[in-house]
Coordinates of C-alpha atoms in Angstrom, one line a residue:
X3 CA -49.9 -10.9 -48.9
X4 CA -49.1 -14.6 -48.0
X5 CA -45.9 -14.3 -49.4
X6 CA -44.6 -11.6 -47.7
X7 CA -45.8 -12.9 -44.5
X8 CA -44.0 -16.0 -45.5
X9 CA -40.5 -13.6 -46.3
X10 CA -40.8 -12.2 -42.7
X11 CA -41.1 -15.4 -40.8
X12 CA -38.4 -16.6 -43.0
X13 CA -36.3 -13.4 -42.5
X14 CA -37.5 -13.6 -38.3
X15 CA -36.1 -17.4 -38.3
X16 CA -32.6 -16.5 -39.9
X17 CA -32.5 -13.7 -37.2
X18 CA -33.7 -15.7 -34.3
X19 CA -31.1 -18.6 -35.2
X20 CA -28.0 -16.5 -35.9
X21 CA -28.5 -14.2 -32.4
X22 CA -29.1 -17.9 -30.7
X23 CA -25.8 -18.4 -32.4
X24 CA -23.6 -15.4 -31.4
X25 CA -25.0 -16.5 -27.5
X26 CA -23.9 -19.5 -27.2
X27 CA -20.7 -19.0 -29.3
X28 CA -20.1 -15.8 -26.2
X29 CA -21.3 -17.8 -23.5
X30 CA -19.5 -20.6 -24.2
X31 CA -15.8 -18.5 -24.9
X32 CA -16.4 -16.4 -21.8
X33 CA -13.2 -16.3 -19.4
X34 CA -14.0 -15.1 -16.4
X35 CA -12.4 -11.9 -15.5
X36 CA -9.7 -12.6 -12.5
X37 CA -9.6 -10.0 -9.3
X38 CA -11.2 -7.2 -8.5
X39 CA -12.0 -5.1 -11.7
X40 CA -9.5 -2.3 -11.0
X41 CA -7.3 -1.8 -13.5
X42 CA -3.2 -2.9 -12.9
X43 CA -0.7 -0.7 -13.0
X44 CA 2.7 -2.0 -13.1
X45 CA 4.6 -1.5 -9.7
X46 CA 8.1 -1.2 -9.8
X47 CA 10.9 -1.8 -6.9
X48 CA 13.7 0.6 -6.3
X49 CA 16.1 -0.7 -3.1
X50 CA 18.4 1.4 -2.1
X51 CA 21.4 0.2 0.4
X52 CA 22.5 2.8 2.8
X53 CA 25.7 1.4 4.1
X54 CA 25.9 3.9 7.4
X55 CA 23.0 2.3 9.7
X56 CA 20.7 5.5 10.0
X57 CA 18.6 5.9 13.2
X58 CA 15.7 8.7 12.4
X59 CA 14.1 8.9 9.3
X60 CA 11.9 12.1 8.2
X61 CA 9.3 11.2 5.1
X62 CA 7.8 14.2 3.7
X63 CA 4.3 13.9 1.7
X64 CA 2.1 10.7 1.5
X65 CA 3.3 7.1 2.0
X66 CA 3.0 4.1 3.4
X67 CA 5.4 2.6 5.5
X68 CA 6.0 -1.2 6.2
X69 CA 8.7 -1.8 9.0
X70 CA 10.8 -4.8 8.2
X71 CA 13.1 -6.8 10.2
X72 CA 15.4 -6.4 7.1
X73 CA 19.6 -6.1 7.6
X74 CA 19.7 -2.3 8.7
X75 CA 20.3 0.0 6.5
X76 CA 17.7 -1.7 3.9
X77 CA 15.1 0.7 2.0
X78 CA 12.7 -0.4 -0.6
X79 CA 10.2 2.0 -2.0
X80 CA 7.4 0.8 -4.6
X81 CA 5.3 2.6 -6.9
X82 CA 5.2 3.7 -10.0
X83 CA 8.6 4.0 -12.2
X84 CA 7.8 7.5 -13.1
X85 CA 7.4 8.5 -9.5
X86 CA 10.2 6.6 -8.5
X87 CA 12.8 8.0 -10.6
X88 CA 12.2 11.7 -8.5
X89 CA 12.4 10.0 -5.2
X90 CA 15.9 10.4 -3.8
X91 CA 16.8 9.8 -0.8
X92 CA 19.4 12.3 1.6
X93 CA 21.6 11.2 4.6
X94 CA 22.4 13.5 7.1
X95 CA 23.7 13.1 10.4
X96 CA 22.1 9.3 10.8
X97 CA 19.2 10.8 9.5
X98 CA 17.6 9.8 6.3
X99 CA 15.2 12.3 4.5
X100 CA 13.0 11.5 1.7
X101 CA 10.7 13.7 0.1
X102 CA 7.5 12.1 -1.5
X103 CA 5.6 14.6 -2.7
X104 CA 4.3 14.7 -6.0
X105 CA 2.2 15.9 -8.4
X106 CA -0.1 12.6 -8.8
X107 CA -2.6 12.0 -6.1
X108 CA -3.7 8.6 -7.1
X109 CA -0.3 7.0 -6.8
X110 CA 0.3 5.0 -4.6
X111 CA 3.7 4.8 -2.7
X112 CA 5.2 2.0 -0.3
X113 CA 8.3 2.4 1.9
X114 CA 9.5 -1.0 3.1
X115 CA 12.3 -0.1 5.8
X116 CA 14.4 -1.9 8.6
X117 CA 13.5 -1.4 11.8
X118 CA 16.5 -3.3 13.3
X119 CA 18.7 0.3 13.9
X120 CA 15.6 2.4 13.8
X121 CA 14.4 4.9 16.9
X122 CA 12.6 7.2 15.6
X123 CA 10.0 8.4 12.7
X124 CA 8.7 11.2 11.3
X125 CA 5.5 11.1 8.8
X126 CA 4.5 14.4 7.4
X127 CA 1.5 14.0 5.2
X128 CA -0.8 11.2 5.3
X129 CA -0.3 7.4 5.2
X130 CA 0.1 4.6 6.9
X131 CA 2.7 2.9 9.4
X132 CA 2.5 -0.9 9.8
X133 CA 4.6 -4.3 10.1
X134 CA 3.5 -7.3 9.3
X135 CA 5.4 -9.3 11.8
X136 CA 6.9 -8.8 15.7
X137 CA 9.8 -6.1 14.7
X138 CA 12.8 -6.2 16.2
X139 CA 12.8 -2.6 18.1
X140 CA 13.4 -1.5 21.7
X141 CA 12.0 1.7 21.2
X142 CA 10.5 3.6 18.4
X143 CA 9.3 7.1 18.7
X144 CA 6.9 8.1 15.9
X145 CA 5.9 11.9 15.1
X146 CA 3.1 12.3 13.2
X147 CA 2.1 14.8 11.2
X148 CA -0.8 14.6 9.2
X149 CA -3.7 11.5 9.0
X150 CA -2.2 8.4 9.7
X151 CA -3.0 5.1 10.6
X152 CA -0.2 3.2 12.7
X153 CA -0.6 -0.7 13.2
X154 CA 3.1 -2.1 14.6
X155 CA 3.9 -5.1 16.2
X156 CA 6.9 -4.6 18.7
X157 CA 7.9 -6.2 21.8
X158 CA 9.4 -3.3 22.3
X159 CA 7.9 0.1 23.1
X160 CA 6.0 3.0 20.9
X161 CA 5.9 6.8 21.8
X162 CA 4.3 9.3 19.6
X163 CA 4.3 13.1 19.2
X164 CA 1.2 14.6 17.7
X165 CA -0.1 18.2 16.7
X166 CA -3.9 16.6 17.5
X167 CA -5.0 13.9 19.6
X168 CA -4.6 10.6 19.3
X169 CA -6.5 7.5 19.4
X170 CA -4.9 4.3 20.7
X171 CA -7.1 1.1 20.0
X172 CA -5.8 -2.0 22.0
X173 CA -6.2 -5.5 20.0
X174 CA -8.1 -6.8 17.1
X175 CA -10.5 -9.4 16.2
X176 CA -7.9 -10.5 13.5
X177 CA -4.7 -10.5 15.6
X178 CA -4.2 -13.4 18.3
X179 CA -2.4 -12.0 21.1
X180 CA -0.5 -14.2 24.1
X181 CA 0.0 -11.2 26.4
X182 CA -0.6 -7.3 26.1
X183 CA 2.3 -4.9 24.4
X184 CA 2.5 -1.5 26.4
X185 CA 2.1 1.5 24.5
X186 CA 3.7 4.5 25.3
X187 CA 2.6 8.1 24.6
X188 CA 3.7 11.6 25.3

């Protein structure tokens, strides 16, 4: 009976020691995991270079758009290379149309485009409309169709056409402002 007591502890150390092992050999090998635990997909760039300055763009289906104080004429979507490859933009009458829709929801598609020649937009679906800095606009009419958020800095002015109301919010606690931009709505 002593002896098999003596096997167990024996057999309990060896076990003991070689899990105290494996920990410290994984604790000390760990590599912490950099950003936010959502997985990467690769995002791809298309530009495209439309040589006649357009003036009106119509997006149809669910994007976000970043205006840029790019040369006119400058379009860069991103997104997956899958999605990319169907997206193809039409001119037509300084009008440029591109249709966005597609099958996968969870993608996620960005529209960089100049602002420089730009008057008017038209978002039908949901999305975004943004700039990061001041663009470079008189005036910009923007129809929307659909949920979307709209956060552009102009010195120039904004009108919008809607179906529904709208809600204008003046200002933000992250965005220091010298003097007030008027915002103009029909």
């Amino acid at each position: 009976m002593e002896m098999i007591q003596k096997f167990y502890q024996t057999i309990n150390r060896v076990i003991t020691s070689g899990l105290i092992f494996i920990s410290v050999f994984l604790f000390f090998s760990f590599k912490p995991h950099k950003g936010n635990g959502i997985l990467k997909v690769p995002v791809t760039r298309k530009e495209f270079k439309i040589e006649n300055a357009f003036q009106s763009i119509r997006l149809e289906g669910d994007i976000s758009v970043m205006l840029t104080n790019d040369p006119a004429g400058t379009v860069i979507i991103e997104g997956k290379e899958k999605e990319l490859n169907k997206i193809i933009p039409v001119f037509d009458n300084k009008k440029l149309i591109i249709d966005v829709n597609r099958k996968h929801l969870f993608t996620k598609l960005t529209l960089y485009l100049s602002a420089i020649t730009l008057q008017a937009i038209e978002l039908n679906g949901d999305g975004t409309i943004s700039s990061i800095d001041f663009i470079r606009s008189h005036h910009l009419h923007i129809f929307l169709n659909g949920t979307i958020r709209v956060r552009v800095k102009t010195m120039g002015q904004l009108s919008f056409d809607t179906p529904d109301d709208i809600e204008l919010l003046r200002g933000s606690p992250f965005v220091k402002k010298k003097k007030e931009i008027p915002v103009l709505y029909q």
